[in-house]
Short mmCIF file of C-alpha atoms in Angstrom, two decimals:
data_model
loop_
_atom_site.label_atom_id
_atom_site.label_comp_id
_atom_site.label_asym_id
_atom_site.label_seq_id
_atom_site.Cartn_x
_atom_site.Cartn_y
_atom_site.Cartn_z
CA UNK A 14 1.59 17.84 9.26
CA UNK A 15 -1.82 17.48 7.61
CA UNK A 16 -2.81 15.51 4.65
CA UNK A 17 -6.07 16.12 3.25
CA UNK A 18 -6.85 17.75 6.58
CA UNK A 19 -5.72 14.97 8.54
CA UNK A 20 -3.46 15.45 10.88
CA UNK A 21 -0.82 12.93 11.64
CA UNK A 22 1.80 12.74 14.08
CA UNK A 23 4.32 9.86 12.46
CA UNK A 24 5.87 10.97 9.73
CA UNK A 25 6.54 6.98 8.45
CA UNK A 26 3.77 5.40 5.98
CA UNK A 27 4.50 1.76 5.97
CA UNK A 28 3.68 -0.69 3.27
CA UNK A 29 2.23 -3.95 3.93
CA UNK A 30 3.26 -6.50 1.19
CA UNK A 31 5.79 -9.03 1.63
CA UNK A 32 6.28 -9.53 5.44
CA UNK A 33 7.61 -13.23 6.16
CA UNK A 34 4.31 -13.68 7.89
CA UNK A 35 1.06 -11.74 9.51
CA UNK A 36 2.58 -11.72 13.24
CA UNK A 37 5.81 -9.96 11.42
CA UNK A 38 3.87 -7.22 9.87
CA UNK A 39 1.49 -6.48 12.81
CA UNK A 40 4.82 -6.00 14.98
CA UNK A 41 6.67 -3.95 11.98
CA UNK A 42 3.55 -1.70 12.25
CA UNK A 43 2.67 -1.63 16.45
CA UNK A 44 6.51 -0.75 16.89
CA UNK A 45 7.05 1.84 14.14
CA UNK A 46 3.58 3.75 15.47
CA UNK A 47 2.77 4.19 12.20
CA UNK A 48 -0.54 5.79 11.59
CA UNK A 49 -0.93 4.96 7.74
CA UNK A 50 -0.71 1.55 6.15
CA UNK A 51 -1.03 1.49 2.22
CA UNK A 52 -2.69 -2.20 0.99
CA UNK A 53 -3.38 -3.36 -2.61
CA UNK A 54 -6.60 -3.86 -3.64
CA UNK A 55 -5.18 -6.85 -5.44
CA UNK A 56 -3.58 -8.42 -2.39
CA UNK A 57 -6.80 -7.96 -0.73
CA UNK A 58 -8.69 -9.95 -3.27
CA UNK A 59 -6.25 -12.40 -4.35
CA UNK A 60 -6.66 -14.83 -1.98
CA UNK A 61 -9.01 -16.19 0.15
CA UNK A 62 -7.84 -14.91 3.13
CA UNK A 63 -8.39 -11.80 2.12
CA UNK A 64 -11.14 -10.83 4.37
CA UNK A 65 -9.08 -11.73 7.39
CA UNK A 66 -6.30 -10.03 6.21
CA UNK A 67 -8.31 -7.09 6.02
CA UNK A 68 -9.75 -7.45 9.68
CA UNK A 69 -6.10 -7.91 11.25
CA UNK A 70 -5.32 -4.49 9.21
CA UNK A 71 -8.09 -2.84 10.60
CA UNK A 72 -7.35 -3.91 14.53
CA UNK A 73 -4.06 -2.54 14.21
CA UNK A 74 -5.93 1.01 14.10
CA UNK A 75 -3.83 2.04 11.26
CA UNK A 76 -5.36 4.33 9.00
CA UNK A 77 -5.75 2.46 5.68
CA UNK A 78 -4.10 3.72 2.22
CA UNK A 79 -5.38 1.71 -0.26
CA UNK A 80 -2.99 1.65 -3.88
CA UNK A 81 -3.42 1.24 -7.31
CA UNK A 82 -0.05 -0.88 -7.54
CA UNK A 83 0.39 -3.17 -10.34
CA UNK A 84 -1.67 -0.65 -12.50
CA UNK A 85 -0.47 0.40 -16.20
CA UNK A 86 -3.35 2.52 -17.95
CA UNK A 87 -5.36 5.60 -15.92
CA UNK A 88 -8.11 3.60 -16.96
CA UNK A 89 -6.89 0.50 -15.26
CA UNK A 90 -5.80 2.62 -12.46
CA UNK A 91 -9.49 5.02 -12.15
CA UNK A 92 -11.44 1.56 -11.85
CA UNK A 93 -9.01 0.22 -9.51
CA UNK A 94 -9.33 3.30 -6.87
CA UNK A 95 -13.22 3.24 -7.37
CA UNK A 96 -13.29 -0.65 -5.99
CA UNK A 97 -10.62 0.29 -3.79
CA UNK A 98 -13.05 3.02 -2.39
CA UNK A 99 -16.09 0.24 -2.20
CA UNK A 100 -14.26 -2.22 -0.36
CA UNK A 101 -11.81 0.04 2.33
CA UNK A 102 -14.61 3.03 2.91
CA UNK A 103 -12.29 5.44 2.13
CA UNK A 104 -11.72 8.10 -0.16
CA UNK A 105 -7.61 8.40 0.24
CA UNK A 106 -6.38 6.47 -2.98
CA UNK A 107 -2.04 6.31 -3.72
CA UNK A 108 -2.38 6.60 -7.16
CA UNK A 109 0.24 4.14 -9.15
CA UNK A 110 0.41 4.31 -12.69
CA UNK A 111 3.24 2.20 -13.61
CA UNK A 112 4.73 3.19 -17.03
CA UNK A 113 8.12 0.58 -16.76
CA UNK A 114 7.78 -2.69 -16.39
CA UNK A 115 11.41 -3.14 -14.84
CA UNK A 116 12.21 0.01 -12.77
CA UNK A 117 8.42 0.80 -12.14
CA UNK A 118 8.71 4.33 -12.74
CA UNK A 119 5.65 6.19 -12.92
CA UNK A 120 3.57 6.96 -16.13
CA UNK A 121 3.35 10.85 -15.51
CA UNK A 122 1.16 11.12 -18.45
CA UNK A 123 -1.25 8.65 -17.58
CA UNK A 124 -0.95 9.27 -13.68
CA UNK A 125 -1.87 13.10 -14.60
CA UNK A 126 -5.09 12.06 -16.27
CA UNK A 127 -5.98 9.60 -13.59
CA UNK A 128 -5.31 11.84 -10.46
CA UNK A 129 -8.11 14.71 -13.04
CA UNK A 130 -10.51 11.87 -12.80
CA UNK A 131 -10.42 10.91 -8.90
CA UNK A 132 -10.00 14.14 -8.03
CA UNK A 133 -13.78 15.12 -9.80
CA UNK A 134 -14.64 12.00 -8.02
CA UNK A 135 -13.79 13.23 -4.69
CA UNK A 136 -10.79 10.91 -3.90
CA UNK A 137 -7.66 12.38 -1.80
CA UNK A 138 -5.28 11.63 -4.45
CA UNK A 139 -1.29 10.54 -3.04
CA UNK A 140 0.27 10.66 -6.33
CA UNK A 141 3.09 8.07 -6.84
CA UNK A 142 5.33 10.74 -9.10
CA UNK A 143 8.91 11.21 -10.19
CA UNK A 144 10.40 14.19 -8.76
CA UNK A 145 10.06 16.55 -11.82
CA UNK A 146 8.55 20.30 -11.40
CA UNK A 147 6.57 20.21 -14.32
CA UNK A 148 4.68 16.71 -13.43
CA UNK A 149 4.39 17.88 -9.96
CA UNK A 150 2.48 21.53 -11.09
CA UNK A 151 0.29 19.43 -13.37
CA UNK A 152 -1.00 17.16 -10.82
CA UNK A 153 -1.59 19.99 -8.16
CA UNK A 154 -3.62 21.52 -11.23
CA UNK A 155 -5.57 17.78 -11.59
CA UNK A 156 -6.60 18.82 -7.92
CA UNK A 157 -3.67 16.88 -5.64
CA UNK A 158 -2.60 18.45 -2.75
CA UNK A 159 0.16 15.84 -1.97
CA UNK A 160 2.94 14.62 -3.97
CA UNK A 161 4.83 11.12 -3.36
CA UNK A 162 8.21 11.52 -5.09
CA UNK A 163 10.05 8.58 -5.56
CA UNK A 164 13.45 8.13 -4.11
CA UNK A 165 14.92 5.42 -6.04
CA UNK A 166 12.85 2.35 -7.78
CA UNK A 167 10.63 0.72 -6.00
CA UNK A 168 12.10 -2.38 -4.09
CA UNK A 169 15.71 -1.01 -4.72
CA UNK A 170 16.69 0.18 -1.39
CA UNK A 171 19.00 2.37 -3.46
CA UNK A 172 18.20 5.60 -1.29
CA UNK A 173 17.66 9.18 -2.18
CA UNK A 174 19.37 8.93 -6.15
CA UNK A 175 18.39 12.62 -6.95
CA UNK A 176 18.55 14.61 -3.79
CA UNK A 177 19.34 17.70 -6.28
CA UNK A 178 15.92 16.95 -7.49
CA UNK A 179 13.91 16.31 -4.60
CA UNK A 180 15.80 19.53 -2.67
CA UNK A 181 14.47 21.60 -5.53
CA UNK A 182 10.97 20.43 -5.26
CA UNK A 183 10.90 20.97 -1.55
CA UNK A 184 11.66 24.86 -2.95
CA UNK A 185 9.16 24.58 -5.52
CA UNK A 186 6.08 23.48 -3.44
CA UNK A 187 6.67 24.98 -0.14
CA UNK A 188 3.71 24.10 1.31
CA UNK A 189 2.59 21.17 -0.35
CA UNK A 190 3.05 17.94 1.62
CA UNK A 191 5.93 15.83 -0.10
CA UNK A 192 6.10 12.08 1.03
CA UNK A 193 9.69 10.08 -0.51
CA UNK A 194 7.48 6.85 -1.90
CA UNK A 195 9.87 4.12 -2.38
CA UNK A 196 13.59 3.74 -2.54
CA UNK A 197 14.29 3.52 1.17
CA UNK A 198 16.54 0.80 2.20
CA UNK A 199 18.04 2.29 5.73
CA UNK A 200 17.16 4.23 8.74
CA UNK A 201 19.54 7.01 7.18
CA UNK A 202 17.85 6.92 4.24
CA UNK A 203 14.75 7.81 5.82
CA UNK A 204 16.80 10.67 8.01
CA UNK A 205 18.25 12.09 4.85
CA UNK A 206 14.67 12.92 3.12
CA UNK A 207 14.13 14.53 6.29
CA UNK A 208 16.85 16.51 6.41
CA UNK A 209 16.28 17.72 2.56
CA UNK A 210 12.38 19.05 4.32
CA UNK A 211 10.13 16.34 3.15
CA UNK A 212 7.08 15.72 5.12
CA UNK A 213 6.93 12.09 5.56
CA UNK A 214 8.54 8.63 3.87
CA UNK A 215 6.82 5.87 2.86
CA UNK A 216 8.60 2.26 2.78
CA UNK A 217 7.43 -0.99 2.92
CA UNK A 218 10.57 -3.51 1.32
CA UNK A 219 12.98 -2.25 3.91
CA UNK A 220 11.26 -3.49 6.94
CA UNK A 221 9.35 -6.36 4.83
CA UNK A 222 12.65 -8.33 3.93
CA UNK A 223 14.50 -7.46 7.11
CA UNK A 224 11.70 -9.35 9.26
CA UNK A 225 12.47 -7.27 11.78
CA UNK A 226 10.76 -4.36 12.91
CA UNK A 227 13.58 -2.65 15.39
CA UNK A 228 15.71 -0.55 13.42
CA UNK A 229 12.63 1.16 12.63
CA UNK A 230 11.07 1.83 15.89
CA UNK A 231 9.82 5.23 16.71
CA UNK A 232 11.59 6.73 20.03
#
């Protein structure tokens, strides 16, 4: 499958935030053969081992999806991409616009206007979205050509809640790339997106609080 032209083998993206410790996530990522690793621009800089952080990321030969996370307002979210784009030297941005402060379900209105803005600005916008038809056509209009439903809340582990809604969208978009962002707690989980035709899944809590890498490891 490509994305943005890219092509990738693995279909896992694997988040990066919250790993017991650096060795934990560098084996979470060398045994899952992952090939894209999403970071915050906000872990990177939070600390002062960011920089290192940063290099270990970068040895892992991972290719690096920066996020918006944590952001509320398009404007918040625009100016968090652009730095994102300064410090990673990339142009891929997942776009988060967070419009719930306790289930962190996407702002669709402000995520629309913010995916318009990156998209004049040349970024290859992964839209953090619900799984509605009508959000989805708007941000393919804003100049997407990916879509990151969500499967459940992020951090819930809850699984595939709507797989109604995420089988019609597979209809809906046949060709556009579709990536499950957040929600996966098992390895079934994971399967079961497959199985409804998305492209890829995206997890990062699953593997995170487990501290163990295994049950994830590509054949």
């Amino acid at each position: 499958m490509d994305f943005y032209g890219i092509p990738l083998a693995s279909r896992l993206f694997l988040g990066t935030a919250q790993y017991p410790s650096p060795s934990v996530l560098c084996d979470a990522i060398a045994a899952s053969k992952t090939e894209v690793i999403t970071l915050s621009l906000r872990r990177e800089t939070s600390d002062g081992a960011g920089t290192d952080f940063w290099q270990m990321l970068r040895a892992t030969g991972a290719r690096i999806l920066p996020n918006t996370a944590g952001c509320h307002t398009a404007r918040e979210a625009v100016t968090t991409a652009q730095m994102a784009r300064e410090v990673f030297g990339t142009d891929w941005i997942k776009l988060e616009v967070i419009g719930h402060a306790d289930s962190l379900q996407p702002d669709v209105f402000g995520l629309v206007e913010a995916a318009r803005i990156l998209s004049a600005d040349g970024f290859k916008v992964f839209p953090y979205t619900t799984e509605d038809l009508v959000v989805g056509e708007r941000l393919l209009q804003a100049g997407c050509e990916v879509l990151m439903p969500w499967g459940a809340p992020i951090g819930s582990g809850q699984g595939l809640r709507n797989p109604d809604g995420l089988r019609a969208m597979r209809a809906h978009f046949p060709h556009i790339p579709l990536i499950v962002d957040a929600g996966i707690g098992r390895p079934s989980d994971a399967a079961a997106a497959m199985e409804l035709g998305m492209d890829a899944v995206l997890l990062n809590t699953a593997v995170a609080k487990a501290g163990d890498p295994v049950p994830w490891r590509a054949p």
